[in-house]
């Protein structure tokens, strides 16, 4: 019976799901700037249809790239002719995707047999939204659900508010899943929501935090993209808005904020995965968060979850100068990384976006920091490339647990250091 269910789930999904048979993910190690330049040239060759999971930026950082089956040999020949070292991270992407789909189908069947939400598996948007309702009813003394807008395709943008009362208290903003294929972020966010709700009154740290401040959590920042990763293309990153004058769909919502908009590290090509959009805040998903934060007026921290690479970053990305609060943010980032490491030994690299990865304009934490929210951090969760965006579901809870320790360390600092 289990096999029939799994087969039907796979077959049903395969009718419209884009397949990645024979696609390989390579890890490329550059030794100098010249090799980085060669990879940037490769990146500009649109006919190869390369999907860079980690972009070429500096010789110190590996590059991960997904290559369609019919271009694998050409890319390998290019790398070998330039003496650039590479290894194969994923031999056949479809094999990994089939396993992920099979695990989800099996978990869904088991969940139907019980009434509880399984935090250790990946879920559809509907399933996540149902769990938000469940948390708001089970913990109604501190959790409520707000709708802060709707996506391009008219899906609601739901935020959980954790509050013990009072009006316009200082608050912490958290979001996940702005890039839709980063599934461990939405999954971690829903685990974290349950953790905050269930720990209030038990964990002295969370109790004192919520007695002083509110927390707002947007578990799925890009619902259209997230649904699309389930129904059509697992590797989709952008929104699903239509671009005037182009057949290519979607904007990179983390290049769309009004912070150095249109500068380096964002593309003006609508077909690019890092397309910035026609103007800052053109994406309703971004605009809804900006409006919520501006209308609230008392947000003290802005914390956003991405994957992958195990990084904890603060501004700036659109420029390579240190923020005014560099010393405090760096020390706090390191303390949070130490908390993360304390659980399973997972190591995070800490630094500004520009020095840690690359210059990238139009990002959310640059906007929040420039807007006056001092404690602005972006987390890149597990792993460092073995599975990349396709982190096995068995790692969701460990990832969420360690991430929570890092978030909590930052929140405690925000609680104790008002500005």
Short mmCIF file of N, CA and C in Angstrom, two decimals, residues 60-165:
data_model
loop_
_atom_site.label_atom_id
_atom_site.label_comp_id
_atom_site.label_asym_id
_atom_site.label_seq_id
_atom_site.Cartn_x
_atom_site.Cartn_y
_atom_site.Cartn_z
N UNK A 60 38.24 32.77 -2.38
CA UNK A 60 38.14 32.08 -1.08
C UNK A 60 36.86 31.25 -0.97
N UNK A 61 35.88 31.54 -1.83
CA UNK A 61 34.56 30.94 -1.67
C UNK A 61 34.29 29.94 -2.79
N UNK A 62 33.84 28.72 -2.46
CA UNK A 62 33.53 27.77 -3.53
C UNK A 62 32.31 28.24 -4.34
N UNK A 63 32.20 27.70 -5.52
CA UNK A 63 31.05 28.01 -6.40
C UNK A 63 30.29 26.72 -6.62
N UNK A 64 28.96 26.76 -6.42
CA UNK A 64 28.12 25.60 -6.70
C UNK A 64 27.19 25.96 -7.85
N UNK A 65 27.09 25.07 -8.82
CA UNK A 65 26.26 25.38 -10.00
C UNK A 65 25.53 24.14 -10.49
N UNK A 66 24.25 24.32 -10.79
CA UNK A 66 23.45 23.25 -11.41
C UNK A 66 23.53 23.41 -12.92
N UNK A 67 23.81 22.29 -13.59
CA UNK A 67 24.00 22.33 -15.05
C UNK A 67 23.01 21.37 -15.70
N UNK A 68 22.21 21.86 -16.66
CA UNK A 68 21.31 20.95 -17.38
C UNK A 68 22.09 19.83 -18.07
N UNK A 69 21.44 18.67 -18.17
CA UNK A 69 22.12 17.45 -18.66
C UNK A 69 22.86 17.69 -19.98
N UNK A 70 22.21 18.40 -20.92
CA UNK A 70 22.82 18.53 -22.25
C UNK A 70 24.00 19.50 -22.29
N UNK A 71 24.26 20.20 -21.15
CA UNK A 71 25.40 21.13 -21.13
C UNK A 71 26.51 20.70 -20.17
N UNK A 72 26.30 19.56 -19.48
CA UNK A 72 27.28 19.13 -18.47
C UNK A 72 28.67 18.96 -19.08
N UNK A 73 28.73 18.27 -20.22
CA UNK A 73 30.06 18.00 -20.82
C UNK A 73 30.75 19.29 -21.27
N UNK A 74 29.98 20.19 -21.83
CA UNK A 74 30.56 21.46 -22.32
C UNK A 74 31.15 22.26 -21.16
N UNK A 75 30.43 22.31 -20.04
CA UNK A 75 30.92 23.07 -18.88
C UNK A 75 32.17 22.40 -18.30
N UNK A 76 32.14 21.08 -18.18
CA UNK A 76 33.32 20.38 -17.65
C UNK A 76 34.53 20.61 -18.56
N UNK A 77 34.30 20.59 -19.88
CA UNK A 77 35.40 20.82 -20.84
C UNK A 77 35.96 22.24 -20.67
N UNK A 78 35.07 23.20 -20.46
CA UNK A 78 35.49 24.59 -20.23
C UNK A 78 36.37 24.68 -18.99
N UNK A 79 35.90 24.06 -17.91
CA UNK A 79 36.66 24.12 -16.65
C UNK A 79 38.02 23.45 -16.80
N UNK A 80 38.01 22.27 -17.44
CA UNK A 80 39.27 21.52 -17.60
C UNK A 80 40.25 22.28 -18.49
N UNK A 81 39.74 22.93 -19.53
CA UNK A 81 40.64 23.66 -20.45
C UNK A 81 41.29 24.85 -19.76
N UNK A 82 40.64 25.36 -18.70
CA UNK A 82 41.22 26.47 -17.94
C UNK A 82 41.92 26.00 -16.66
N UNK A 83 41.99 24.68 -16.49
CA UNK A 83 42.67 24.13 -15.31
C UNK A 83 41.96 24.43 -14.00
N UNK A 84 40.63 24.61 -14.08
CA UNK A 84 39.86 24.95 -12.87
C UNK A 84 39.34 23.66 -12.23
N UNK A 85 39.57 23.51 -10.94
CA UNK A 85 39.22 22.28 -10.23
C UNK A 85 37.72 22.23 -9.90
N UNK A 86 37.14 21.06 -10.06
CA UNK A 86 35.73 20.88 -9.68
C UNK A 86 35.50 19.47 -9.17
N UNK A 87 34.41 19.30 -8.42
CA UNK A 87 33.97 17.96 -8.03
C UNK A 87 32.46 17.90 -8.21
N UNK A 88 31.92 16.70 -8.25
CA UNK A 88 30.47 16.54 -8.45
C UNK A 88 29.80 16.43 -7.07
N UNK A 89 28.94 17.40 -6.77
CA UNK A 89 28.18 17.35 -5.50
C UNK A 89 26.96 16.46 -5.65
N UNK A 90 26.23 16.65 -6.75
CA UNK A 90 25.03 15.84 -7.00
C UNK A 90 25.13 15.28 -8.42
N UNK A 91 25.18 13.95 -8.49
CA UNK A 91 25.40 13.24 -9.76
C UNK A 91 24.20 13.38 -10.69
N UNK A 92 22.99 13.22 -10.11
CA UNK A 92 21.75 13.34 -10.90
C UNK A 92 20.70 13.98 -9.99
N UNK A 93 20.39 15.21 -10.27
CA UNK A 93 19.50 15.97 -9.39
C UNK A 93 18.13 15.32 -9.25
N UNK A 94 17.64 14.69 -10.32
CA UNK A 94 16.30 14.11 -10.27
C UNK A 94 16.20 12.98 -9.24
N UNK A 95 17.29 12.24 -9.07
CA UNK A 95 17.31 11.17 -8.07
C UNK A 95 17.06 11.74 -6.68
N UNK A 96 17.70 12.87 -6.38
CA UNK A 96 17.52 13.53 -5.08
C UNK A 96 16.10 14.07 -4.94
N UNK A 97 15.58 14.66 -6.02
CA UNK A 97 14.21 15.21 -5.99
C UNK A 97 13.17 14.10 -5.81
N UNK A 98 13.38 12.97 -6.47
CA UNK A 98 12.45 11.84 -6.34
C UNK A 98 12.41 11.34 -4.89
N UNK A 99 13.58 11.28 -4.28
CA UNK A 99 13.66 10.84 -2.88
C UNK A 99 12.93 11.83 -1.97
N UNK A 100 13.12 13.13 -2.22
CA UNK A 100 12.45 14.16 -1.42
C UNK A 100 10.93 14.04 -1.56
N UNK A 101 10.47 13.83 -2.79
CA UNK A 101 9.04 13.71 -3.07
C UNK A 101 8.46 12.46 -2.39
N UNK A 102 9.22 11.39 -2.47
CA UNK A 102 8.79 10.13 -1.87
C UNK A 102 8.67 10.26 -0.34
N UNK A 103 9.67 10.89 0.26
CA UNK A 103 9.64 11.10 1.72
C UNK A 103 8.44 11.96 2.13
N UNK A 104 8.15 12.98 1.32
CA UNK A 104 7.01 13.85 1.63
C UNK A 104 5.69 13.08 1.53
N UNK A 105 5.57 12.28 0.48
CA UNK A 105 4.33 11.50 0.28
C UNK A 105 4.12 10.54 1.44
N UNK A 106 5.20 9.91 1.87
CA UNK A 106 5.12 8.96 2.99
C UNK A 106 4.73 9.68 4.28
N UNK A 107 5.34 10.84 4.52
CA UNK A 107 5.02 11.62 5.73
C UNK A 107 3.57 12.10 5.72
N UNK A 108 3.12 12.51 4.54
CA UNK A 108 1.72 12.99 4.43
C UNK A 108 0.75 11.88 4.80
N UNK A 109 1.04 10.67 4.32
CA UNK A 109 0.17 9.54 4.64
C UNK A 109 0.14 9.28 6.14
N UNK A 110 1.32 9.31 6.75
CA UNK A 110 1.39 9.06 8.20
C UNK A 110 0.67 10.16 8.98
N UNK A 111 0.78 11.39 8.48
CA UNK A 111 0.14 12.51 9.18
C UNK A 111 -1.38 12.41 9.10
N UNK A 112 -1.87 11.89 7.96
CA UNK A 112 -3.33 11.75 7.83
C UNK A 112 -3.86 10.80 8.89
N UNK A 113 -3.03 9.84 9.26
CA UNK A 113 -3.43 8.87 10.26
C UNK A 113 -3.44 9.43 11.67
N UNK A 114 -2.78 10.56 11.86
CA UNK A 114 -2.78 11.20 13.19
C UNK A 114 -3.19 12.65 12.98
N UNK A 115 -3.51 13.33 14.05
CA UNK A 115 -3.99 14.70 13.87
C UNK A 115 -2.88 15.72 14.11
N UNK A 116 -1.64 15.23 14.34
CA UNK A 116 -0.58 16.17 14.69
C UNK A 116 0.27 16.55 13.49
N UNK A 117 0.81 17.75 13.52
CA UNK A 117 1.67 18.30 12.48
C UNK A 117 3.08 17.76 12.69
N UNK A 118 3.67 17.21 11.64
CA UNK A 118 5.03 16.67 11.74
C UNK A 118 6.03 17.76 11.37
N UNK A 119 6.74 18.26 12.37
CA UNK A 119 7.70 19.35 12.13
C UNK A 119 8.95 18.86 11.42
N UNK A 120 9.12 17.56 11.33
CA UNK A 120 10.32 17.00 10.72
C UNK A 120 10.15 16.62 9.27
N UNK A 121 9.19 17.23 8.59
CA UNK A 121 9.04 16.96 7.16
C UNK A 121 8.70 18.27 6.45
N UNK A 122 8.82 18.27 5.12
CA UNK A 122 8.45 19.45 4.34
C UNK A 122 6.96 19.41 4.03
N UNK A 123 6.36 20.60 4.01
CA UNK A 123 4.90 20.70 3.87
C UNK A 123 4.50 21.63 2.74
N UNK A 124 3.27 21.42 2.25
CA UNK A 124 2.68 22.33 1.28
C UNK A 124 2.31 23.64 1.98
N UNK A 125 2.05 24.68 1.19
CA UNK A 125 1.63 25.97 1.77
C UNK A 125 0.34 25.81 2.58
N UNK A 126 -0.62 25.07 2.03
CA UNK A 126 -1.90 24.87 2.72
C UNK A 126 -1.69 24.24 4.10
N UNK A 127 -0.80 23.27 4.13
CA UNK A 127 -0.52 22.57 5.38
C UNK A 127 0.15 23.50 6.40
N UNK A 128 1.08 24.34 5.93
CA UNK A 128 1.72 25.32 6.83
C UNK A 128 0.69 26.31 7.34
N UNK A 129 -0.16 26.81 6.44
CA UNK A 129 -1.17 27.79 6.85
C UNK A 129 -2.17 27.19 7.85
N UNK A 130 -2.50 25.91 7.66
CA UNK A 130 -3.41 25.25 8.62
C UNK A 130 -2.74 25.17 9.99
N UNK A 131 -1.43 24.93 10.01
CA UNK A 131 -0.72 24.85 11.29
C UNK A 131 -0.64 26.22 11.97
N UNK A 132 -0.54 27.30 11.19
CA UNK A 132 -0.57 28.65 11.78
C UNK A 132 -1.89 28.85 12.52
N UNK A 133 -3.00 28.42 11.90
CA UNK A 133 -4.32 28.51 12.54
C UNK A 133 -4.36 27.69 13.82
N UNK A 134 -3.77 26.51 13.74
CA UNK A 134 -3.76 25.61 14.89
C UNK A 134 -2.98 26.23 16.06
N UNK A 135 -1.82 26.82 15.76
CA UNK A 135 -1.02 27.46 16.81
C UNK A 135 -1.76 28.65 17.42
N UNK A 136 -2.43 29.42 16.56
CA UNK A 136 -3.17 30.60 17.05
C UNK A 136 -4.33 30.20 17.95
N UNK A 137 -4.92 29.02 17.69
CA UNK A 137 -6.02 28.58 18.56
C UNK A 137 -5.51 27.88 19.82
N UNK A 138 -4.44 27.07 19.67
CA UNK A 138 -3.92 26.32 20.82
C UNK A 138 -3.26 27.25 21.85
N UNK A 139 -2.63 28.30 21.36
CA UNK A 139 -1.91 29.23 22.26
C UNK A 139 -2.51 30.64 22.15
N UNK A 140 -3.83 30.70 22.19
CA UNK A 140 -4.52 31.96 21.92
C UNK A 140 -4.20 33.06 22.94
N UNK A 141 -3.63 32.65 24.09
CA UNK A 141 -3.28 33.67 25.09
C UNK A 141 -2.11 34.54 24.63
N UNK A 142 -1.22 33.99 23.75
CA UNK A 142 -0.10 34.81 23.28
C UNK A 142 0.07 34.86 21.76
N UNK A 143 -0.65 34.00 21.01
CA UNK A 143 -0.45 33.95 19.55
C UNK A 143 -1.71 34.41 18.82
N UNK A 144 -1.52 35.30 17.87
CA UNK A 144 -2.63 35.66 16.97
C UNK A 144 -2.09 35.70 15.53
N UNK A 145 -2.99 35.56 14.57
CA UNK A 145 -2.59 35.54 13.16
C UNK A 145 -3.07 36.82 12.49
N UNK A 146 -2.16 37.51 11.81
CA UNK A 146 -2.51 38.73 11.09
C UNK A 146 -2.27 38.51 9.60
N UNK A 147 -3.06 39.14 8.77
CA UNK A 147 -2.77 39.15 7.34
C UNK A 147 -2.22 40.53 6.99
N UNK A 148 -0.98 40.58 6.48
CA UNK A 148 -0.37 41.89 6.21
C UNK A 148 -0.44 42.27 4.73
N UNK A 149 -1.09 41.42 3.93
CA UNK A 149 -1.21 41.71 2.51
C UNK A 149 -1.47 40.42 1.77
N UNK A 150 -1.35 40.49 0.45
CA UNK A 150 -1.46 39.26 -0.33
C UNK A 150 -0.45 39.30 -1.47
N UNK A 151 -0.10 38.12 -1.93
CA UNK A 151 0.93 37.98 -2.95
C UNK A 151 0.40 38.40 -4.31
N UNK A 152 1.27 38.37 -5.32
CA UNK A 152 0.89 38.70 -6.69
C UNK A 152 -0.27 37.84 -7.17
N UNK A 153 -0.23 36.54 -6.80
CA UNK A 153 -1.30 35.62 -7.20
C UNK A 153 -2.42 35.53 -6.15
N UNK A 154 -2.47 36.54 -5.30
CA UNK A 154 -3.57 36.73 -4.33
C UNK A 154 -3.60 35.71 -3.20
N UNK A 155 -2.45 35.19 -2.83
CA UNK A 155 -2.38 34.34 -1.64
C UNK A 155 -2.13 35.24 -0.42
N UNK A 156 -2.75 34.93 0.71
CA UNK A 156 -2.54 35.78 1.89
C UNK A 156 -1.11 35.68 2.42
N UNK A 157 -0.62 36.81 2.94
CA UNK A 157 0.67 36.85 3.64
C UNK A 157 0.34 36.89 5.13
N UNK A 158 0.55 35.75 5.79
CA UNK A 158 0.17 35.62 7.20
C UNK A 158 1.37 35.79 8.12
N UNK A 159 1.19 36.60 9.14
CA UNK A 159 2.20 36.81 10.17
C UNK A 159 1.63 36.32 11.49
N UNK A 160 2.45 35.57 12.24
CA UNK A 160 2.05 35.23 13.61
C UNK A 160 2.58 36.32 14.54
N UNK A 161 1.71 36.81 15.40
CA UNK A 161 2.11 37.80 16.41
C UNK A 161 2.15 37.10 17.77
N UNK A 162 3.30 37.18 18.41
CA UNK A 162 3.46 36.64 19.76
C UNK A 162 3.49 37.83 20.71
N UNK A 163 2.50 37.90 21.60
CA UNK A 163 2.40 39.09 22.46
C UNK A 163 1.67 38.75 23.75
N UNK A 164 2.12 39.39 24.83
CA UNK A 164 1.41 39.23 26.11
C UNK A 164 0.54 40.45 26.41
N UNK A 165 0.34 41.29 25.41
CA UNK A 165 -0.56 42.43 25.58
C UNK A 165 0.17 43.75 25.46
#
